[in-house]
Amino acid sequence: MGDTTAPATAITDDAVYDVVIRPRPALVRSTALSIVFSAVPLAVALLWVSFPLRLWAAVATLVVVLAVLVGILFARLRAAFVGLSEDRVTVRGVLTPSRTVDVASVDAVVLATTFGGSVDRTTRELIALDAAGQHLFRMRADVWGDAGIDQVVDGLGVQVTELGRPLPAREFARRYPAGRRRH
């Protein structure tokens, strides 16, 4: 009898990029360690406590659903990238849908340092805008790293506006709302 199965092939993006930026390795590593050393013991403890209450089936179902969701998010984190070629930028984020933008449509880049609840924890952000000021894509240094943001800025070769002082994240989002982008 002949072999009736075909070898499995991965679905890949056939584009060739000059620069590929992945999430910071420390982010991926800390995410994996958090799952192993926090989520797994918590799931085991919840199951252990639920046995005497006879809720173990419901808790086990919840744990399995959460494990699947965490697995999907971790797989998305591992597959995330920003690819930059001569004519396009592709951003495959963790929580956002993949987006491809023509480099020619990027008119300007805004770089800012933002902070959340504390000025001690700042991060750089990049917003790419078209000629009409519409949001094209966004990158945060806490995910992509400062070097990754610098590579994108260098690769785009457009006007860069660097905001001088750190802004609260809410103020930055108010000035450059992502909701203004085209769909």
mmCIF file of C-alpha atoms in Angstrom:
data_model
loop_
_atom_site.group_PDB
_atom_site.id
_atom_site.type_symbol
_atom_site.label_atom_id
_atom_site.label_comp_id
_atom_site.label_asym_id
_atom_site.label_seq_id
_atom_site.Cartn_x
_atom_site.Cartn_y
_atom_site.Cartn_z
ATOM 1 C CA MET A 1 0.000 0.000 0.000
ATOM 2 C CA GLY A 2 1.177 3.488 -0.774
ATOM 3 C CA ASP A 3 1.522 6.307 1.674
ATOM 4 C CA THR A 4 -1.704 8.298 1.612
ATOM 5 C CA THR A 5 -0.630 11.086 3.932
ATOM 6 C CA ALA A 6 1.019 14.300 2.891
ATOM 7 C CA PRO A 7 3.716 15.891 4.998
ATOM 8 C CA ALA A 8 2.518 18.769 7.140
ATOM 9 C CA THR A 9 3.649 22.168 5.974
ATOM 10 C CA ALA A 10 3.543 25.364 7.935
ATOM 11 C CA ILE A 11 1.620 28.316 6.593
ATOM 12 C CA THR A 12 4.152 31.097 6.249
ATOM 13 C CA ASP A 13 4.216 34.673 5.102
ATOM 14 C CA ASP A 14 5.897 34.576 1.687
ATOM 15 C CA ALA A 15 7.161 38.154 1.945
ATOM 16 C CA VAL A 16 10.849 38.863 2.297
ATOM 17 C CA TYR A 17 11.725 41.605 4.747
ATOM 18 C CA ASP A 18 14.936 43.595 5.051
ATOM 19 C CA VAL A 19 14.372 43.996 8.796
ATOM 20 C CA VAL A 20 12.404 41.678 11.085
ATOM 21 C CA ILE A 21 11.788 42.726 14.664
ATOM 22 C CA ARG A 22 10.510 40.242 17.232
ATOM 23 C CA PRO A 23 9.206 40.903 20.740
ATOM 24 C CA ARG A 24 11.937 41.305 23.306
ATOM 25 C CA PRO A 25 13.278 37.898 24.398
ATOM 26 C CA ALA A 26 12.990 38.966 28.041
ATOM 27 C CA LEU A 27 9.251 39.546 27.552
ATOM 28 C CA VAL A 28 8.742 36.097 26.050
ATOM 29 C CA ARG A 29 10.874 34.468 28.768
ATOM 30 C CA SER A 30 9.129 36.281 31.642
ATOM 31 C CA THR A 31 5.726 35.398 30.183
ATOM 32 C CA ALA A 32 6.632 31.713 30.017
ATOM 33 C CA LEU A 33 8.069 31.738 33.544
ATOM 34 C CA SER A 34 4.991 33.529 34.899
ATOM 35 C CA ILE A 35 2.758 30.865 33.394
ATOM 36 C CA VAL A 36 4.812 28.006 34.770
ATOM 37 C CA PHE A 37 5.470 29.381 38.242
ATOM 38 C CA SER A 38 2.219 31.279 38.877
ATOM 39 C CA ALA A 39 -0.666 30.023 36.776
ATOM 40 C CA VAL A 40 0.045 26.296 37.012
ATOM 41 C CA PRO A 41 0.299 26.193 40.855
ATOM 42 C CA LEU A 42 -2.803 28.377 41.103
ATOM 43 C CA ALA A 43 -4.759 26.011 38.837
ATOM 44 C CA VAL A 44 -3.638 22.995 40.880
ATOM 45 C CA ALA A 45 -4.600 24.728 44.137
ATOM 46 C CA LEU A 46 -8.048 25.642 42.768
ATOM 47 C CA LEU A 47 -8.660 22.068 41.691
ATOM 48 C CA TRP A 48 -7.464 20.722 45.057
ATOM 49 C CA VAL A 49 -9.789 23.054 46.975
ATOM 50 C CA SER A 50 -12.756 22.274 44.700
ATOM 51 C CA PHE A 51 -12.739 18.499 45.333
ATOM 52 C CA PRO A 52 -14.438 18.601 48.774
ATOM 53 C CA LEU A 53 -17.008 21.119 47.507
ATOM 54 C CA ARG A 54 -17.816 18.884 44.508
ATOM 55 C CA LEU A 55 -17.173 21.756 42.155
ATOM 56 C CA TRP A 56 -14.161 20.106 40.584
ATOM 57 C CA ALA A 57 -15.821 19.578 37.178
ATOM 58 C CA ALA A 58 -16.725 23.265 36.831
ATOM 59 C CA VAL A 59 -13.321 24.390 38.108
ATOM 60 C CA ALA A 60 -11.533 21.913 35.830
ATOM 61 C CA THR A 61 -13.506 23.217 32.832
ATOM 62 C CA LEU A 62 -12.613 26.790 33.748
ATOM 63 C CA VAL A 63 -8.942 25.849 34.163
ATOM 64 C CA VAL A 64 -8.883 24.122 30.757
ATOM 65 C CA VAL A 65 -10.553 27.094 29.046
ATOM 66 C CA LEU A 66 -8.097 29.520 30.657
ATOM 67 C CA ALA A 67 -5.164 27.272 29.748
ATOM 68 C CA VAL A 68 -6.273 27.241 26.115
ATOM 69 C CA LEU A 69 -6.614 31.037 26.080
ATOM 70 C CA VAL A 70 -3.191 31.485 27.672
ATOM 71 C CA GLY A 71 -1.717 29.035 25.165
ATOM 72 C CA ILE A 72 -3.221 30.963 22.259
ATOM 73 C CA LEU A 73 -1.888 34.276 23.603
ATOM 74 C CA PHE A 74 1.572 32.799 24.157
ATOM 75 C CA ALA A 75 1.582 31.384 20.613
ATOM 76 C CA ARG A 76 0.590 34.820 19.286
ATOM 77 C CA LEU A 77 3.423 36.387 21.308
ATOM 78 C CA ARG A 78 5.907 33.932 19.806
ATOM 79 C CA ALA A 79 4.593 34.592 16.269
ATOM 80 C CA ALA A 80 4.470 38.386 16.582
ATOM 81 C CA PHE A 81 6.818 40.432 14.406
ATOM 82 C CA VAL A 82 7.311 43.703 12.597
ATOM 83 C CA GLY A 83 8.665 43.221 9.088
ATOM 84 C CA LEU A 84 10.073 46.102 7.092
ATOM 85 C CA SER A 85 10.911 45.904 3.390
ATOM 86 C CA GLU A 86 11.508 48.573 0.746
ATOM 87 C CA ASP A 87 7.810 48.916 -0.033
ATOM 88 C CA ARG A 88 5.829 47.749 2.991
ATOM 89 C CA VAL A 89 5.649 47.353 6.748
ATOM 90 C CA THR A 90 3.846 44.372 8.241
ATOM 91 C CA VAL A 91 2.896 44.419 11.914
ATOM 92 C CA ARG A 92 1.669 41.147 13.392
ATOM 93 C CA GLY A 93 0.880 42.048 16.982
ATOM 94 C CA VAL A 94 -0.109 39.955 19.969
ATOM 95 C CA LEU A 95 -3.625 41.266 20.544
ATOM 96 C CA THR A 96 -4.180 43.281 17.382
ATOM 97 C CA PRO A 97 -4.905 41.895 13.920
ATOM 98 C CA SER A 98 -2.081 41.756 11.397
ATOM 99 C CA ARG A 99 -1.693 44.876 9.328
ATOM 100 C CA THR A 100 0.342 45.664 6.222
ATOM 101 C CA VAL A 101 1.049 49.275 5.310
ATOM 102 C CA ASP A 102 2.773 50.639 2.211
ATOM 103 C CA VAL A 103 5.947 52.472 3.185
ATOM 104 C CA ALA A 104 4.983 55.227 0.734
ATOM 105 C CA SER A 105 1.823 55.926 2.765
ATOM 106 C CA VAL A 106 3.827 56.627 5.943
ATOM 107 C CA ASP A 107 4.298 60.388 6.031
ATOM 108 C CA ALA A 108 5.550 60.953 9.573
ATOM 109 C CA VAL A 109 6.509 59.176 12.767
ATOM 110 C CA VAL A 110 5.889 60.459 16.275
ATOM 111 C CA LEU A 111 8.175 59.228 19.042
ATOM 112 C CA ALA A 112 7.228 59.838 22.640
ATOM 113 C CA THR A 113 8.146 58.669 26.087
ATOM 114 C CA THR A 114 5.039 57.781 28.074
ATOM 115 C CA PHE A 115 4.333 56.704 31.616
ATOM 116 C CA GLY A 116 1.357 55.101 33.306
ATOM 117 C CA GLY A 117 0.662 55.489 37.001
ATOM 118 C CA SER A 118 4.274 56.264 37.873
ATOM 119 C CA VAL A 119 6.902 58.456 36.226
ATOM 120 C CA ASP A 120 9.486 55.839 37.220
ATOM 121 C CA ARG A 121 8.164 53.373 34.630
ATOM 122 C CA THR A 122 8.446 55.013 31.234
ATOM 123 C CA THR A 123 8.371 53.470 27.782
ATOM 124 C CA ARG A 124 8.982 54.776 24.293
ATOM 125 C CA GLU A 125 6.148 54.688 21.794
ATOM 126 C CA LEU A 126 6.108 55.075 18.036
ATOM 127 C CA ILE A 127 3.057 56.126 16.052
ATOM 128 C CA ALA A 128 3.215 56.091 12.235
ATOM 129 C CA LEU A 129 0.909 58.588 10.516
ATOM 130 C CA ASP A 130 -0.143 59.107 6.915
ATOM 131 C CA ALA A 131 -0.291 62.505 5.154
ATOM 132 C CA ALA A 132 -3.769 63.195 6.589
ATOM 133 C CA GLY A 133 -2.576 62.482 10.140
ATOM 134 C CA GLN A 134 -4.358 59.129 10.300
ATOM 135 C CA HIS A 135 -2.886 56.430 12.555
ATOM 136 C CA LEU A 136 -1.267 53.587 10.553
ATOM 137 C CA PHE A 137 0.424 51.510 13.258
ATOM 138 C CA ARG A 138 1.862 51.768 16.750
ATOM 139 C CA MET A 139 4.835 50.183 18.504
ATOM 140 C CA ARG A 140 5.733 50.178 22.189
ATOM 141 C CA ALA A 141 9.298 49.667 23.372
ATOM 142 C CA ASP A 142 8.186 47.461 26.257
ATOM 143 C CA VAL A 143 7.196 44.866 23.629
ATOM 144 C CA TRP A 144 9.518 45.574 20.669
ATOM 145 C CA GLY A 145 12.504 47.136 22.436
ATOM 146 C CA ASP A 146 14.159 50.505 21.888
ATOM 147 C CA ALA A 147 16.474 49.067 19.234
ATOM 148 C CA GLY A 148 13.470 47.722 17.312
ATOM 149 C CA ILE A 149 11.801 51.129 17.310
ATOM 150 C CA ASP A 150 15.038 52.736 16.135
ATOM 151 C CA GLN A 151 15.314 50.193 13.289
ATOM 152 C CA VAL A 152 11.788 51.004 12.098
ATOM 153 C CA VAL A 153 12.458 54.753 12.251
ATOM 154 C CA ASP A 154 15.686 54.326 10.272
ATOM 155 C CA GLY A 155 14.032 51.997 7.756
ATOM 156 C CA LEU A 156 11.081 54.297 7.083
ATOM 157 C CA GLY A 157 13.211 57.359 6.450
ATOM 158 C CA VAL A 158 10.386 59.839 7.057
ATOM 159 C CA GLN A 159 9.999 62.976 9.164
ATOM 160 C CA VAL A 160 10.316 62.131 12.860
ATOM 161 C CA THR A 161 8.718 64.255 15.570
ATOM 162 C CA GLU A 162 10.142 63.418 18.964
ATOM 163 C CA LEU A 163 8.129 64.813 21.841
ATOM 164 C CA GLY A 164 10.493 66.485 24.286
ATOM 165 C CA ARG A 165 9.048 65.605 27.670
ATOM 166 C CA PRO A 166 7.472 62.375 28.948
ATOM 167 C CA LEU A 167 3.677 62.304 28.738
ATOM 168 C CA PRO A 168 1.090 60.352 30.670
ATOM 169 C CA ALA A 169 -0.113 57.474 28.491
ATOM 170 C CA ARG A 170 -3.651 58.882 28.527
ATOM 171 C CA GLU A 171 -2.474 62.253 27.230
ATOM 172 C CA PHE A 172 -0.518 60.567 24.428
ATOM 173 C CA ALA A 173 -3.579 58.463 23.512
ATOM 174 C CA ARG A 174 -5.718 61.626 23.521
ATOM 175 C CA ARG A 175 -3.307 63.423 21.174
ATOM 176 C CA TYR A 176 -2.838 60.449 18.854
ATOM 177 C CA PRO A 177 -5.920 58.244 19.110
ATOM 178 C CA ALA A 178 -5.697 54.883 17.371
ATOM 179 C CA GLY A 179 -9.422 55.085 16.652
ATOM 180 C CA ARG A 180 -8.786 57.648 13.906
ATOM 181 C CA ARG A 181 -7.172 55.100 11.609
ATOM 182 C CA ARG A 182 -8.826 53.999 8.392
ATOM 183 C CA HIS A 183 -10.600 50.658 8.217
#
